[in-house]
Every structure is written in structure tokens, then in C-alpha cells.
PDB file of N, CA, C and O in Angstrom:
ATOM      1  N   MET A 696     -36.089 141.077 -11.388  1.00  0.00           N
ATOM      2  CA  MET A 696     -34.951 140.748 -12.194  1.00  0.00           C
ATOM      3  C   MET A 696     -33.799 140.412 -11.243  1.00  0.00           C
ATOM      4  O   MET A 696     -33.439 141.215 -10.398  1.00  0.00           O
ATOM      5  N   PRO A 697     -33.203 139.253 -11.374  1.00  0.00           N
ATOM      6  CA  PRO A 697     -32.102 138.876 -10.479  1.00  0.00           C
ATOM      7  C   PRO A 697     -30.805 139.620 -10.818  1.00  0.00           C
ATOM      8  O   PRO A 697     -30.538 139.950 -11.974  1.00  0.00           O
ATOM      9  N   VAL A 698     -30.004 139.858  -9.802  1.00  0.00           N
ATOM     10  CA  VAL A 698     -28.702 140.491  -9.989  1.00  0.00           C
ATOM     11  C   VAL A 698     -27.716 139.420 -10.437  1.00  0.00           C
ATOM     12  O   VAL A 698     -27.544 138.400  -9.759  1.00  0.00           O
ATOM     13  N   VAL A 699     -27.057 139.660 -11.576  1.00  0.00           N
ATOM     14  CA  VAL A 699     -26.103 138.711 -12.130  1.00  0.00           C
ATOM     15  C   VAL A 699     -24.684 139.183 -11.863  1.00  0.00           C
ATOM     16  O   VAL A 699     -23.820 138.398 -11.502  1.00  0.00           O
ATOM     17  N   ASP A 700     -24.429 140.475 -12.041  1.00  0.00           N
ATOM     18  CA  ASP A 700     -23.080 141.021 -11.907  1.00  0.00           C
ATOM     19  C   ASP A 700     -23.201 142.518 -11.618  1.00  0.00           C
ATOM     20  O   ASP A 700     -23.837 143.241 -12.374  1.00  0.00           O
ATOM     21  N   THR A 701     -22.605 142.977 -10.535  1.00  0.00           N
ATOM     22  CA  THR A 701     -22.755 144.388 -10.156  1.00  0.00           C
ATOM     23  C   THR A 701     -21.710 145.302 -10.775  1.00  0.00           C
ATOM     24  O   THR A 701     -21.787 146.525 -10.618  1.00  0.00           O
ATOM     25  N   VAL A 702     -20.754 144.739 -11.501  1.00  0.00           N
ATOM     26  CA  VAL A 702     -19.732 145.559 -12.147  1.00  0.00           C
ATOM     27  C   VAL A 702     -20.387 146.486 -13.169  1.00  0.00           C
ATOM     28  O   VAL A 702     -21.156 146.047 -14.006  1.00  0.00           O
ATOM     29  N   GLY A 703     -20.109 147.756 -13.073  1.00  0.00           N
ATOM     30  CA  GLY A 703     -20.635 148.726 -14.031  1.00  0.00           C
ATOM     31  C   GLY A 703     -21.937 149.371 -13.639  1.00  0.00           C
ATOM     32  O   GLY A 703     -22.429 150.237 -14.360  1.00  0.00           O
ATOM     33  N   ALA A 704     -22.519 148.995 -12.508  1.00  0.00           N
ATOM     34  CA  ALA A 704     -23.814 149.553 -12.118  1.00  0.00           C
ATOM     35  C   ALA A 704     -23.742 151.063 -11.897  1.00  0.00           C
ATOM     36  O   ALA A 704     -24.617 151.804 -12.356  1.00  0.00           O
ATOM     37  N   GLY A 705     -22.699 151.518 -11.224  1.00  0.00           N
ATOM     38  CA  GLY A 705     -22.566 152.957 -10.973  1.00  0.00           C
ATOM     39  C   GLY A 705     -22.324 153.731 -12.255  1.00  0.00           C
ATOM     40  O   GLY A 705     -22.887 154.813 -12.456  1.00  0.00           O
ATOM     41  N   ASP A 706     -21.492 153.185 -13.119  1.00  0.00           N
ATOM     42  CA  ASP A 706     -21.240 153.836 -14.414  1.00  0.00           C
ATOM     43  C   ASP A 706     -22.522 153.899 -15.236  1.00  0.00           C
ATOM     44  O   ASP A 706     -22.803 154.903 -15.902  1.00  0.00           O
ATOM     45  N   ALA A 707     -23.307 152.820 -15.212  1.00  0.00           N
ATOM     46  CA  ALA A 707     -24.557 152.794 -15.963  1.00  0.00           C
ATOM     47  C   ALA A 707     -25.536 153.817 -15.401  1.00  0.00           C
ATOM     48  O   ALA A 707     -26.240 154.488 -16.163  1.00  0.00           O
ATOM     49  N   PHE A 708     -25.578 153.949 -14.079  1.00  0.00           N
ATOM     50  CA  PHE A 708     -26.450 154.942 -13.451  1.00  0.00           C
ATOM     51  C   PHE A 708     -26.071 156.341 -13.929  1.00  0.00           C
ATOM     52  O   PHE A 708     -26.924 157.122 -14.361  1.00  0.00           O
ATOM     53  N   CYS A 709     -24.773 156.648 -13.884  1.00  0.00           N
ATOM     54  CA  CYS A 709     -24.293 157.965 -14.336  1.00  0.00           C
ATOM     55  C   CYS A 709     -24.586 158.188 -15.807  1.00  0.00           C
ATOM     56  O   CYS A 709     -25.010 159.279 -16.209  1.00  0.00           O
ATOM     57  N   ALA A 710     -24.366 157.171 -16.627  1.00  0.00           N
ATOM     58  CA  ALA A 710     -24.635 157.293 -18.059  1.00  0.00           C
ATOM     59  C   ALA A 710     -26.105 157.554 -18.322  1.00  0.00           C
ATOM     60  O   ALA A 710     -26.466 158.378 -19.170  1.00  0.00           O
ATOM     61  N   GLY A 711     -26.964 156.856 -17.599  1.00  0.00           N
ATOM     62  CA  GLY A 711     -28.404 157.077 -17.758  1.00  0.00           C
ATOM     63  C   GLY A 711     -28.807 158.481 -17.362  1.00  0.00           C
ATOM     64  O   GLY A 711     -29.601 159.134 -18.045  1.00  0.00           O
ATOM     65  N   TYR A 712     -28.253 158.964 -16.254  1.00  0.00           N
ATOM     66  CA  TYR A 712     -28.567 160.324 -15.804  1.00  0.00           C
ATOM     67  C   TYR A 712     -28.073 161.353 -16.819  1.00  0.00           C
ATOM     68  O   TYR A 712     -28.817 162.261 -17.201  1.00  0.00           O
ATOM     69  N   LEU A 713     -26.828 161.205 -17.269  1.00  0.00           N
ATOM     70  CA  LEU A 713     -26.275 162.176 -18.208  1.00  0.00           C
ATOM     71  C   LEU A 713     -26.981 162.136 -19.556  1.00  0.00           C
ATOM     72  O   LEU A 713     -27.184 163.184 -20.189  1.00  0.00           O
ATOM     73  N   SER A 714     -27.375 160.959 -20.008  1.00  0.00           N
ATOM     74  CA  SER A 714     -28.111 160.907 -21.280  1.00  0.00           C
ATOM     75  C   SER A 714     -29.472 161.581 -21.142  1.00  0.00           C
ATOM     76  O   SER A 714     -29.931 162.242 -22.062  1.00  0.00           O
ATOM     77  N   GLY A 715     -30.084 161.449 -19.962  1.00  0.00           N
ATOM     78  CA  GLY A 715     -31.331 162.160 -19.717  1.00  0.00           C
ATOM     79  C   GLY A 715     -31.142 163.668 -19.686  1.00  0.00           C
ATOM     80  O   GLY A 715     -31.964 164.426 -20.196  1.00  0.00           O
ATOM     81  N   LEU A 716     -30.052 164.105 -19.104  1.00  0.00           N
ATOM     82  CA  LEU A 716     -29.719 165.533 -19.075  1.00  0.00           C
ATOM     83  C   LEU A 716     -29.532 166.058 -20.494  1.00  0.00           C
ATOM     84  O   LEU A 716     -30.086 167.096 -20.870  1.00  0.00           O
ATOM     85  N   LEU A 717     -28.767 165.321 -21.309  1.00  0.00           N
ATOM     86  CA  LEU A 717     -28.542 165.735 -22.695  1.00  0.00           C
ATOM     87  C   LEU A 717     -29.821 165.698 -23.520  1.00  0.00           C
ATOM     88  O   LEU A 717     -29.964 166.463 -24.481  1.00  0.00           O
ATOM     89  N   ASP A 718     -30.761 164.834 -23.156  1.00  0.00           N
ATOM     90  CA  ASP A 718     -32.045 164.757 -23.848  1.00  0.00           C
ATOM     91  C   ASP A 718     -33.047 165.778 -23.332  1.00  0.00           C
ATOM     92  O   ASP A 718     -34.179 165.837 -23.809  1.00  0.00           O
ATOM     93  N   GLY A 719     -32.653 166.573 -22.330  1.00  0.00           N
ATOM     94  CA  GLY A 719     -33.537 167.608 -21.798  1.00  0.00           C
ATOM     95  C   GLY A 719     -34.623 167.114 -20.872  1.00  0.00           C
ATOM     96  O   GLY A 719     -35.639 167.779 -20.689  1.00  0.00           O
ATOM     97  N   LEU A 720     -34.437 165.945 -20.270  1.00  0.00           N
ATOM     98  CA  LEU A 720     -35.442 165.398 -19.357  1.00  0.00           C
ATOM     99  C   LEU A 720     -35.445 166.163 -18.037  1.00  0.00           C
ATOM    100  O   LEU A 720     -34.426 166.722 -17.626  1.00  0.00           O
ATOM    101  N   ALA A 721     -36.588 166.149 -17.379  1.00  0.00           N
ATOM    102  CA  ALA A 721     -36.710 166.737 -16.044  1.00  0.00           C
ATOM    103  C   ALA A 721     -35.885 165.897 -15.068  1.00  0.00           C
ATOM    104  O   ALA A 721     -35.628 164.711 -15.322  1.00  0.00           O
ATOM    105  N   PRO A 722     -35.470 166.490 -13.932  1.00  0.00           N
ATOM    106  CA  PRO A 722     -34.636 165.741 -12.975  1.00  0.00           C
ATOM    107  C   PRO A 722     -35.230 164.387 -12.560  1.00  0.00           C
ATOM    108  O   PRO A 722     -34.492 163.400 -12.491  1.00  0.00           O
ATOM    109  N   ALA A 723     -36.514 164.327 -12.305  1.00  0.00           N
ATOM    110  CA  ALA A 723     -37.121 163.050 -11.899  1.00  0.00           C
ATOM    111  C   ALA A 723     -37.026 162.009 -13.007  1.00  0.00           C
ATOM    112  O   ALA A 723     -36.775 160.828 -12.754  1.00  0.00           O
ATOM    113  N   ASP A 724     -37.202 162.443 -14.248  1.00  0.00           N
ATOM    114  CA  ASP A 724     -37.104 161.522 -15.378  1.00  0.00           C
ATOM    115  C   ASP A 724     -35.659 161.088 -15.623  1.00  0.00           C
ATOM    116  O   ASP A 724     -35.402 159.959 -16.024  1.00  0.00           O
ATOM    117  N   ARG A 725     -34.712 161.981 -15.364  1.00  0.00           N
ATOM    118  CA  ARG A 725     -33.290 161.607 -15.464  1.00  0.00           C
ATOM    119  C   ARG A 725     -32.960 160.517 -14.459  1.00  0.00           C
ATOM    120  O   ARG A 725     -32.274 159.549 -14.779  1.00  0.00           O
ATOM    121  N   LEU A 726     -33.455 160.686 -13.228  1.00  0.00           N
ATOM    122  CA  LEU A 726     -33.197 159.688 -12.189  1.00  0.00           C
ATOM    123  C   LEU A 726     -33.873 158.361 -12.517  1.00  0.00           C
ATOM    124  O   LEU A 726     -33.312 157.300 -12.258  1.00  0.00           O
ATOM    125  N   ARG A 727     -35.059 158.425 -13.099  1.00  0.00           N
ATOM    126  CA  ARG A 727     -35.758 157.192 -13.482  1.00  0.00           C
ATOM    127  C   ARG A 727     -34.947 156.456 -14.547  1.00  0.00           C
ATOM    128  O   ARG A 727     -34.762 155.243 -14.480  1.00  0.00           O
ATOM    129  N   ARG A 728     -34.440 157.199 -15.538  1.00  0.00           N
ATOM    130  CA  ARG A 728     -33.614 156.572 -16.577  1.00  0.00           C
ATOM    131  C   ARG A 728     -32.333 156.011 -15.967  1.00  0.00           C
ATOM    132  O   ARG A 728     -31.899 154.924 -16.308  1.00  0.00           O
ATOM    133  N   ALA A 729     -31.724 156.766 -15.038  1.00  0.00           N
ATOM    134  CA  ALA A 729     -30.489 156.315 -14.403  1.00  0.00           C
ATOM    135  C   ALA A 729     -30.709 155.011 -13.634  1.00  0.00           C
ATOM    136  O   ALA A 729     -29.911 154.078 -13.736  1.00  0.00           O
ATOM    137  N   ALA A 730     -31.789 154.946 -12.864  1.00  0.00           N
ATOM    138  CA  ALA A 730     -32.081 153.736 -12.099  1.00  0.00           C
ATOM    139  C   ALA A 730     -32.352 152.562 -13.031  1.00  0.00           C
ATOM    140  O   ALA A 730     -31.918 151.426 -12.768  1.00  0.00           O
ATOM    141  N   THR A 731     -33.032 152.822 -14.128  1.00  0.00           N
ATOM    142  CA  THR A 731     -33.351 151.751 -15.071  1.00  0.00           C
ATOM    143  C   THR A 731     -32.098 151.232 -15.765  1.00  0.00           C
ATOM    144  O   THR A 731     -31.910 150.018 -15.887  1.00  0.00           O
ATOM    145  N   THR A 732     -31.219 152.138 -16.207  1.00  0.00           N
ATOM    146  CA  THR A 732     -29.994 151.675 -16.864  1.00  0.00           C
ATOM    147  C   THR A 732     -29.080 150.963 -15.871  1.00  0.00           C
ATOM    148  O   THR A 732     -28.408 150.003 -16.230  1.00  0.00           O
ATOM    149  N   GLY A 733     -29.092 151.390 -14.618  1.00  0.00           N
ATOM    150  CA  GLY A 733     -28.343 150.672 -13.588  1.00  0.00           C
ATOM    151  C   GLY A 733     -28.885 149.261 -13.396  1.00  0.00           C
ATOM    152  O   GLY A 733     -28.121 148.310 -13.220  1.00  0.00           O
ATOM    153  N   ALA A 734     -30.207 149.130 -13.435  1.00  0.00           N
ATOM    154  CA  ALA A 734     -30.836 147.813 -13.300  1.00  0.00           C
ATOM    155  C   ALA A 734     -30.475 146.911 -14.475  1.00  0.00           C
ATOM    156  O   ALA A 734     -30.213 145.717 -14.301  1.00  0.00           O
ATOM    157  N   PHE A 735     -30.443 147.479 -15.675  1.00  0.00           N
ATOM    158  CA  PHE A 735     -30.032 146.693 -16.848  1.00  0.00           C
ATOM    159  C   PHE A 735     -28.607 146.212 -16.679  1.00  0.00           C
ATOM    160  O   PHE A 735     -28.271 145.081 -17.043  1.00  0.00           O
ATOM    161  N   ALA A 736     -27.738 147.066 -16.140  1.00  0.00           N
ATOM    162  CA  ALA A 736     -26.326 146.706 -15.997  1.00  0.00           C
ATOM    163  C   ALA A 736     -26.132 145.512 -15.067  1.00  0.00           C
ATOM    164  O   ALA A 736     -25.296 144.651 -15.337  1.00  0.00           O
ATOM    165  N   VAL A 737     -26.883 145.435 -13.981  1.00  0.00           N
ATOM    166  CA  VAL A 737     -26.695 144.339 -13.035  1.00  0.00           C
ATOM    167  C   VAL A 737     -27.393 143.048 -13.470  1.00  0.00           C
ATOM    168  O   VAL A 737     -27.178 142.011 -12.874  1.00  0.00           O
ATOM    169  N   ALA A 738     -28.197 143.125 -14.530  1.00  0.00           N
ATOM    170  CA  ALA A 738     -28.927 141.948 -15.000  1.00  0.00           C
ATOM    171  C   ALA A 738     -28.141 141.148 -16.027  1.00  0.00           C
ATOM    172  O   ALA A 738     -28.628 140.131 -16.522  1.00  0.00           O
ATOM    173  N   ALA A 739     -26.933 141.622 -16.387  1.00  0.00           N
ATOM    174  CA  ALA A 739     -26.125 140.927 -17.382  1.00  0.00           C
ATOM    175  C   ALA A 739     -24.691 140.847 -16.907  1.00  0.00           C
ATOM    176  O   ALA A 739     -24.247 141.653 -16.089  1.00  0.00           O
ATOM    177  N   ARG A 740     -23.951 139.894 -17.405  1.00  0.00           N
ATOM    178  CA  ARG A 740     -22.526 139.783 -17.082  1.00  0.00           C
ATOM    179  C   ARG A 740     -21.742 140.855 -17.840  1.00  0.00           C
ATOM    180  O   ARG A 740     -22.030 141.130 -18.991  1.00  0.00           O
ATOM    181  N   GLY A 741     -20.760 141.427 -17.173  1.00  0.00           N
ATOM    182  CA  GLY A 741     -19.944 142.459 -17.802  1.00  0.00           C
ATOM    183  C   GLY A 741     -20.386 143.836 -17.361  1.00  0.00           C
ATOM    184  O   GLY A 741     -21.392 143.998 -16.680  1.00  0.00           O
ATOM    185  N   ASP A 742     -19.608 144.828 -17.734  1.00  0.00           N
ATOM    186  CA  ASP A 742     -19.900 146.163 -17.237  1.00  0.00           C
ATOM    187  C   ASP A 742     -20.739 147.013 -18.177  1.00  0.00           C
ATOM    188  O   ASP A 742     -21.229 148.058 -17.774  1.00  0.00           O
ATOM    189  N   TRP A 743     -20.954 146.608 -19.419  1.00  0.00           N
ATOM    190  CA  TRP A 743     -21.786 147.397 -20.319  1.00  0.00           C
ATOM    191  C   TRP A 743     -22.669 146.545 -21.219  1.00  0.00           C
ATOM    192  O   TRP A 743     -23.556 147.071 -21.891  1.00  0.00           O
ATOM    193  N   GLU A 744     -22.487 145.259 -21.236  1.00  0.00           N
ATOM    194  CA  GLU A 744     -23.174 144.383 -22.185  1.00  0.00           C
ATOM    195  C   GLU A 744     -24.700 144.416 -22.076  1.00  0.00           C
ATOM    196  O   GLU A 744     -25.393 144.235 -23.072  1.00  0.00           O
ATOM    197  N   GLY A 745     -25.239 144.652 -20.896  1.00  0.00           N
ATOM    198  CA  GLY A 745     -26.685 144.643 -20.735  1.00  0.00           C
ATOM    199  C   GLY A 745     -27.357 145.983 -20.942  1.00  0.00           C
ATOM    200  O   GLY A 745     -28.578 146.080 -20.877  1.00  0.00           O
ATOM    201  N   LEU A 746     -26.570 147.027 -21.191  1.00  0.00           N
ATOM    202  CA  LEU A 746     -27.156 148.359 -21.320  1.00  0.00           C
ATOM    203  C   LEU A 746     -27.966 148.502 -22.605  1.00  0.00           C
ATOM    204  O   LEU A 746     -27.607 147.970 -23.639  1.00  0.00           O
ATOM    205  N   PRO A 747     -29.075 149.259 -22.525  1.00  0.00           N
ATOM    206  CA  PRO A 747     -29.856 149.508 -23.745  1.00  0.00           C
ATOM    207  C   PRO A 747     -29.106 150.479 -24.656  1.00  0.00           C
ATOM    208  O   PRO A 747     -28.360 151.331 -24.197  1.00  0.00           O
ATOM    209  N   HIS A 748     -29.309 150.331 -25.959  1.00  0.00           N
ATOM    210  CA  HIS A 748     -28.764 151.268 -26.930  1.00  0.00           C
ATOM    211  C   HIS A 748     -29.671 152.493 -26.990  1.00  0.00           C
ATOM    212  O   HIS A 748     -30.834 152.442 -26.561  1.00  0.00           O
ATOM    213  N   ARG A 749     -29.172 153.597 -27.526  1.00  0.00           N
ATOM    214  CA  ARG A 749     -29.952 154.840 -27.577  1.00  0.00           C
ATOM    215  C   ARG A 749     -31.308 154.613 -28.229  1.00  0.00           C
ATOM    216  O   ARG A 749     -32.310 155.112 -27.748  1.00  0.00           O
ATOM    217  N   ASP A 750     -31.362 153.861 -29.318  1.00  0.00           N
ATOM    218  CA  ASP A 750     -32.639 153.655 -30.003  1.00  0.00           C
ATOM    219  C   ASP A 750     -33.582 152.753 -29.205  1.00  0.00           C
ATOM    220  O   ASP A 750     -34.763 152.635 -29.543  1.00  0.00           O
ATOM    221  N   GLU A 751     -33.103 152.128 -28.146  1.00  0.00           N
ATOM    222  CA  GLU A 751     -33.952 151.283 -27.304  1.00  0.00           C
ATOM    223  C   GLU A 751     -34.466 152.021 -26.064  1.00  0.00           C
ATOM    224  O   GLU A 751     -35.290 151.482 -25.328  1.00  0.00           O
ATOM    225  N   LEU A 752     -33.988 153.239 -25.809  1.00  0.00           N
ATOM    226  CA  LEU A 752     -34.388 153.949 -24.596  1.00  0.00           C
ATOM    227  C   LEU A 752     -35.896 154.173 -24.516  1.00  0.00           C
ATOM    228  O   LEU A 752     -36.467 154.106 -23.434  1.00  0.00           O
ATOM    229  N   ALA A 753     -36.536 154.417 -25.628  1.00  0.00           N
ATOM    230  CA  ALA A 753     -37.984 154.621 -25.618  1.00  0.00           C
ATOM    231  C   ALA A 753     -38.722 153.364 -25.157  1.00  0.00           C
ATOM    232  O   ALA A 753     -39.809 153.446 -24.572  1.00  0.00           O
ATOM    233  N   LEU A 754     -38.123 152.201 -25.375  1.00  0.00           N
ATOM    234  CA  LEU A 754     -38.762 150.941 -24.957  1.00  0.00           C
ATOM    235  C   LEU A 754     -38.823 150.841 -23.430  1.00  0.00           C
ATOM    236  O   LEU A 754     -39.644 150.094 -22.905  1.00  0.00           O
ATOM    237  N   LEU A 755     -37.966 151.576 -22.726  1.00  0.00           N
ATOM    238  CA  LEU A 755     -37.959 151.516 -21.261  1.00  0.00           C
ATOM    239  C   LEU A 755     -39.257 152.039 -20.670  1.00  0.00           C
ATOM    240  O   LEU A 755     -39.611 151.703 -19.551  1.00  0.00           O
ATOM    241  N   ASN A 756     -39.972 152.876 -21.427  1.00  0.00           N
ATOM    242  CA  ASN A 756     -41.218 153.456 -20.933  1.00  0.00           C
ATOM    243  C   ASN A 756     -42.460 152.704 -21.430  1.00  0.00           C
ATOM    244  O   ASN A 756     -43.577 153.125 -21.162  1.00  0.00           O
ATOM    245  N   ALA A 757     -42.260 151.608 -22.141  1.00  0.00           N
ATOM    246  CA  ALA A 757     -43.401 150.827 -22.626  1.00  0.00           C
ATOM    247  C   ALA A 757     -44.115 150.180 -21.435  1.00  0.00           C
ATOM    248  O   ALA A 757     -43.477 149.717 -20.493  1.00  0.00           O
ATOM    249  N   PRO A 758     -45.445 150.179 -21.475  1.00  0.00           N
ATOM    250  CA  PRO A 758     -46.196 149.542 -20.383  1.00  0.00           C
ATOM    251  C   PRO A 758     -45.851 148.049 -20.259  1.00  0.00           C
ATOM    252  O   PRO A 758     -45.530 147.414 -21.267  1.00  0.00           O
ATOM    253  N   ALA A 759     -45.927 147.549 -19.067  1.00  0.00           N
ATOM    254  CA  ALA A 759     -45.666 146.132 -18.827  1.00  0.00           C
ATOM    255  C   ALA A 759     -46.612 145.292 -19.681  1.00  0.00           C
ATOM    256  O   ALA A 759     -47.786 145.621 -19.822  1.00  0.00           O
ATOM    257  N   GLY A 760     -46.077 144.238 -20.270  1.00  0.00           N
ATOM    258  CA  GLY A 760     -46.879 143.342 -21.107  1.00  0.00           C
ATOM    259  C   GLY A 760     -47.020 143.802 -22.527  1.00  0.00           C
ATOM    260  O   GLY A 760     -47.745 143.180 -23.304  1.00  0.00           O
ATOM    261  N   SER A 761     -46.335 144.889 -22.913  1.00  0.00           N
ATOM    262  CA  SER A 761     -46.426 145.385 -24.296  1.00  0.00           C
ATOM    263  C   SER A 761     -45.769 144.396 -25.246  1.00  0.00           C
ATOM    264  O   SER A 761     -44.759 143.794 -24.932  1.00  0.00           O
ATOM    265  N   ALA A 762     -46.354 144.254 -26.426  1.00  0.00           N
ATOM    266  CA  ALA A 762     -45.772 143.431 -27.477  1.00  0.00           C
ATOM    267  C   ALA A 762     -44.863 144.334 -28.307  1.00  0.00           C
ATOM    268  O   ALA A 762     -45.311 145.355 -28.813  1.00  0.00           O
ATOM    269  N   LEU A 763     -43.606 143.948 -28.437  1.00  0.00           N
ATOM    270  CA  LEU A 763     -42.657 144.738 -29.206  1.00  0.00           C
ATOM    271  C   LEU A 763     -42.244 143.965 -30.431  1.00  0.00           C
ATOM    272  O   LEU A 763     -41.943 142.783 -30.351  1.00  0.00           O
ATOM    273  N   ARG A 764     -42.221 144.622 -31.563  1.00  0.00           N
ATOM    274  CA  ARG A 764     -41.852 143.961 -32.836  1.00  0.00           C
ATOM    275  C   ARG A 764     -40.701 144.679 -33.454  1.00  0.00           C
ATOM    276  O   ARG A 764     -40.500 145.793 -33.373  1.00  0.00           O
TER     277      ARG A 764
END
């Protein structure tokens, strides 16, 4: 995924980590969510526009090539 805009990457990382903490995830899973939300942030213009919504977080763990409807 190419980097489009780095604004908000650190905030997205923190938000992903804290949402994992609030969801009761293990530390490794919190970091995985944090890294993923940070990656989403740099893939879109703006500081929050590319972030997944709470109801989309489960989609982050879908296997590559999954069909989503």
C-alpha cells in the first residue's frame, strides 16, 4: 500500500492501541491493531479519513483475498 499522507499516523497508531486495550486484547494484538490503523491512516489524505470504523475492525483480520459483502 503506498503512502499518501503521513499526517495522523501517530494518532491512528495510539487510537488503534487504545481501542485494543478497551476491547481487552492481548498486548501483541493491540500492537497489531495499532500498526494496522496507522497503515490505514497513511493510505489516505487527511488525518482521520482513512481510518476504519469500529464496526469494520473485524474486517482487518479477514484472510487475504476474502470476499466481503
